[in-house]
Structure formats: C-alpha cells, structure tokens
Amino acid sequence: MSELAGTRLGQYQIVEKIGSGGMATVYKAHQPSLDRFVAIKVLHRGHDPQFAGRFKREAYAIARLQHPNILPIYDYGEEDGRLFLVMQYVEDGLTLDRSLPRPAPPGETLRIAAHVLAALDYAHTSGVVHRDIKPGNILLHTPRWPLLADFGIAKLLGDNDGLTVPGMIVGTVDYMAPEQAMGQPIDGRTDLYALGVVLYQLLTGRVPFQADTPVAVLAKHTYEPPPPPRSLNPEIPPALEDVLLRAMAKSPADRFQSAQEMAEELERVGRQITQPRSITQFNTLYQSAARALREERWDVAAELLTQFLALEPGHVEAQAMLATAHAALERRRTQPHLNGAPPVSAGDGAPAAVPPARA
C-alpha cells in the first residue's frame, strides 16, 4: 500500500504512519470536526469484494462494542477502494509485549488477565470472537489499564452467509488454538486458549511451542502437550499452572467454557496466592522483631515492629513490644551509663514471653 501521510481519507487528515502488519497499515490522523487525533487502520485487501463484504459486516459489529477494556472503534468506511477503521488514538501507548518483564510477577499477570477476560466476556456475549489474542493486541492505555485492540479480523458467531472462506486461517501461529490451526469452527473458547498462551509467556518468558516453521508450530499446538510452566519457572504457584494448562487444553470441551468461568477461577487462585504470602510476611516480621527485642537490639526491633504494625495496626502484643523498644531507646538516650544493664523485665512494660503473631 502506498504511503498515505499528508493525504485525506474521508474527513480524516493523515498525519503519519505508526505501524504496519500483514493485514493493515495504521496511521495517526486528525479529525477536524472534533479537533482530535485518531488512529486509522487501512486494510490491505480492500480490492477483494468478498473480503470487503465480510469486513463491512464485522466492522459494524465491532464498532458497537463499548467496554472499558476494549479499544473504541469510532468509525469505519471505504474510500477509493480502501477499507478502514477509525479508532481511539493512544499517545505513546505500549503493548503488553513491550512493557512487562519476563517472567512477569504472578500478581501483575493476574491483574492483566482479569481486565482482558472482562473484555472477552463482553465481546463473546455480544457475538464476537477476537481470533487474534496476543501481547501485541493488548494495549496498555495506562500501566494498570489494558485495552484489547484489533478486533478487525474477528469472526461473528453464527456468520453463515458464506462470506468467510471455509478453512481460512486467520491469527498468529504462536497463540493459535488447535481448532483454529486446523481451520475448524471456532468460538469464545478459542480466545481463551490464546489468552492461556499469553499468560504462559508472561509467567515463563517464552511461548510454549517453538519450531523452525509456522507449520511446525501449528502442529505442536495441535498434537503436543505444552511443557509444564513450572518446569520453566518454578516460582509459578501450582494452582496457577493448573489454570494455564486447562486454558490450553487441546479440546475446547476440556477448557474453561466461558471467559467469566476462567476469570472466577483466576480470582480464586489469586486469593490462594496472596493469603499465604501475607501470613508468611506477618510472621517473619514479627519473629524477627521478637528476636531483636530479646537480643536488646532496640533500634532494629522498633523498625521491624513499625513495619509490622503498618500491615496489622490492631496487633496488641506488637504495640506493647514497640512501646518496650521505644522505652529502652529513650533510656539509652537519656541514661547512657545504663547501656550495659540487664534486659528490661516484664514488669517494666515488656511482655514476659513473646506471643505468636495473629495474622
């Protein structure tokens, strides 16, 4: 496709090219009527009547998707044989593949997954399957707010008008479900498989299937089990590994049956992951503070107890221990000749024995 910068497409003044792929080229453009910048995706196959017919049907469907985690489609049209979508322009927007570290922390991965699953649940309920879930199509509008982009190749559920060529494969091989790789019918569970691959990549640092050719990658998606995520990153909690493997089951019947079901399971796993970690953190701080108190390291005890009470402000025993540490530090400051005196007794305000933490 020729460079369109400096020209007009409908009411939009093309400013510059900002990206290109196999299906389309994306431009930054200005919309004078609303004095705003937009992103325009110009498809490469506008001259194909069959493709144009499918595009118009799908563009109408995706333009109606209004969800906080879906990149808005403002407009769509055709001019001089060019089919285009007009979308929200996100200044300096990063995609997921260029933002999170590899491997990513489980908590951050779960937060991203929750937003994407909310978008997919809404889209699937509206009759739209994305068909190309991958990190490059998850745009971080802000560091904590992902937007699912590029529904431009989505297939309408129940689209039986013959506009989609039977057996046509559309998507990205690294994230493609077996039924999609074989050109079989797809549904929302196909998107859940792809999201499972995305989460696998975030948590392990690599996609599950690698090979020298795209066809070989598709064959692995279809016939080979993925390497267990914990074999690549032992820090992944077992319950989270179970979710990834279920999402990437070969048969759609063995996967989560809806985005909502997968979201609920990840929420449950998230509670499992964070609760034991909180208890461990509380107990470690408490026991370290108690040891410092017994060893008369009053400044260390005071610092650790202050951290502990920031997490558990109502802990009565920790409050008493902190008061003891502060009292000892004050005596050290005002009566330095007592620095070598015996430890403070329980009668001086310290607990006779350090009780266990109550997290």
Short mmCIF file of N, CA, C and O in Angstrom, two decimals, residues 2 5 14 26 28 43 74 76 83-84 92 100 113 120 136 194 206 208 255 257 264 290 306 308 311 322 337 351-352:
data_model
loop_
_atom_site.label_atom_id
_atom_site.label_comp_id
_atom_site.label_asym_id
_atom_site.label_seq_id
_atom_site.Cartn_x
_atom_site.Cartn_y
_atom_site.Cartn_z
N SER A 2 0.52 2.23 -0.84
CA SER A 2 1.31 3.45 -0.92
C SER A 2 1.18 4.26 0.37
O SER A 2 0.21 4.14 1.10
N ALA A 5 0.51 9.39 4.23
CA ALA A 5 0.77 10.58 5.05
C ALA A 5 0.65 11.84 4.20
O ALA A 5 1.16 11.92 3.08
N ILE A 14 -4.53 12.48 7.23
CA ILE A 14 -3.49 11.53 7.63
C ILE A 14 -2.22 12.29 8.01
O ILE A 14 -1.72 13.10 7.22
N VAL A 26 -1.42 1.16 9.93
CA VAL A 26 -2.08 2.06 10.87
C VAL A 26 -1.45 3.44 10.79
O VAL A 26 -0.22 3.57 10.76
N LYS A 28 -1.66 7.66 12.17
CA LYS A 28 -2.18 8.71 13.04
C LYS A 28 -2.83 9.75 12.14
O LYS A 28 -2.27 10.13 11.11
N LEU A 43 -6.96 -1.39 5.65
CA LEU A 43 -6.76 -2.79 5.33
C LEU A 43 -6.13 -2.95 3.95
O LEU A 43 -6.36 -2.13 3.04
N TYR A 74 -14.37 4.25 16.45
CA TYR A 74 -15.20 5.44 16.25
C TYR A 74 -15.98 5.38 14.94
O TYR A 74 -17.10 5.88 14.85
N TYR A 76 -15.96 3.57 10.56
CA TYR A 76 -15.40 2.68 9.55
C TYR A 76 -15.96 3.10 8.20
O TYR A 76 -16.98 3.80 8.11
N LEU A 83 -10.52 0.09 2.52
CA LEU A 83 -11.36 -0.15 3.69
C LEU A 83 -10.60 0.29 4.93
O LEU A 83 -9.40 0.02 5.05
N PHE A 84 -11.29 0.96 5.85
CA PHE A 84 -10.57 1.48 7.01
C PHE A 84 -11.44 1.48 8.26
O PHE A 84 -12.68 1.55 8.18
N ASP A 92 1.71 7.37 22.82
CA ASP A 92 2.78 6.58 23.44
C ASP A 92 2.25 5.30 24.06
O ASP A 92 2.79 4.82 25.07
N LEU A 100 5.85 -5.47 30.21
CA LEU A 100 6.12 -6.24 31.41
C LEU A 100 7.44 -6.99 31.31
O LEU A 100 7.85 -7.40 30.22
N ALA A 113 -4.82 -10.31 33.27
CA ALA A 113 -5.77 -11.32 32.82
C ALA A 113 -7.20 -10.95 33.18
O ALA A 113 -8.13 -11.15 32.38
N LEU A 120 -13.25 -9.90 27.00
CA LEU A 120 -13.66 -11.06 26.20
C LEU A 120 -15.05 -11.54 26.58
O LEU A 120 -15.84 -11.93 25.70
N GLY A 136 0.79 -8.30 21.50
CA GLY A 136 0.78 -7.11 20.66
C GLY A 136 -0.58 -6.49 20.47
O GLY A 136 -0.69 -5.34 20.01
N ALA A 194 -5.84 -18.85 23.42
CA ALA A 194 -4.81 -17.87 23.08
C ALA A 194 -4.41 -17.06 24.30
O ALA A 194 -3.22 -16.78 24.51
N ARG A 206 8.59 -17.28 27.69
CA ARG A 206 8.60 -17.81 26.33
C ARG A 206 7.25 -18.42 26.01
O ARG A 206 6.47 -18.78 26.91
N PRO A 208 4.85 -21.48 24.59
CA PRO A 208 5.01 -22.91 24.87
C PRO A 208 5.56 -23.71 23.70
O PRO A 208 6.24 -24.72 23.90
N ARG A 255 -11.49 -27.09 28.16
CA ARG A 255 -11.05 -25.77 28.62
C ARG A 255 -12.14 -25.15 29.50
O ARG A 255 -13.20 -25.73 29.73
N GLN A 257 -15.22 -22.94 29.90
CA GLN A 257 -16.28 -22.82 28.90
C GLN A 257 -16.71 -21.38 28.65
O GLN A 257 -17.50 -21.12 27.74
N GLU A 264 -13.28 -16.23 37.18
CA GLU A 264 -13.61 -16.63 38.55
C GLU A 264 -12.55 -17.57 39.11
O GLU A 264 -12.18 -17.47 40.29
N ALA A 290 10.74 -9.94 67.47
CA ALA A 290 10.83 -10.56 68.80
C ALA A 290 12.27 -10.96 69.12
O ALA A 290 12.75 -10.78 70.25
N THR A 306 7.47 -1.42 63.67
CA THR A 306 6.77 -0.35 62.96
C THR A 306 6.26 -0.85 61.60
O THR A 306 5.13 -0.58 61.20
N PHE A 308 5.62 -4.01 60.89
CA PHE A 308 4.57 -4.99 61.16
C PHE A 308 3.24 -4.29 61.45
O PHE A 308 2.18 -4.69 60.93
N LEU A 311 1.17 -3.07 58.63
CA LEU A 311 0.37 -4.11 57.98
C LEU A 311 -0.77 -4.59 58.86
O LEU A 311 -1.82 -5.00 58.36
N LEU A 322 6.57 -2.72 70.80
CA LEU A 322 7.12 -1.47 70.25
C LEU A 322 7.30 -0.43 71.36
O LEU A 322 8.30 0.30 71.39
N HIS A 337 24.75 5.56 80.75
CA HIS A 337 25.52 4.70 81.65
C HIS A 337 24.81 3.38 81.90
O HIS A 337 25.39 2.45 82.46
N PRO A 351 6.46 -7.75 77.43
CA PRO A 351 5.74 -9.00 77.65
C PRO A 351 6.67 -10.05 78.21
O PRO A 351 7.83 -10.15 77.80
N ALA A 352 6.23 -10.84 79.23
CA ALA A 352 7.06 -11.87 79.82
C ALA A 352 7.53 -12.87 78.81
O ALA A 352 8.63 -13.40 78.87
#
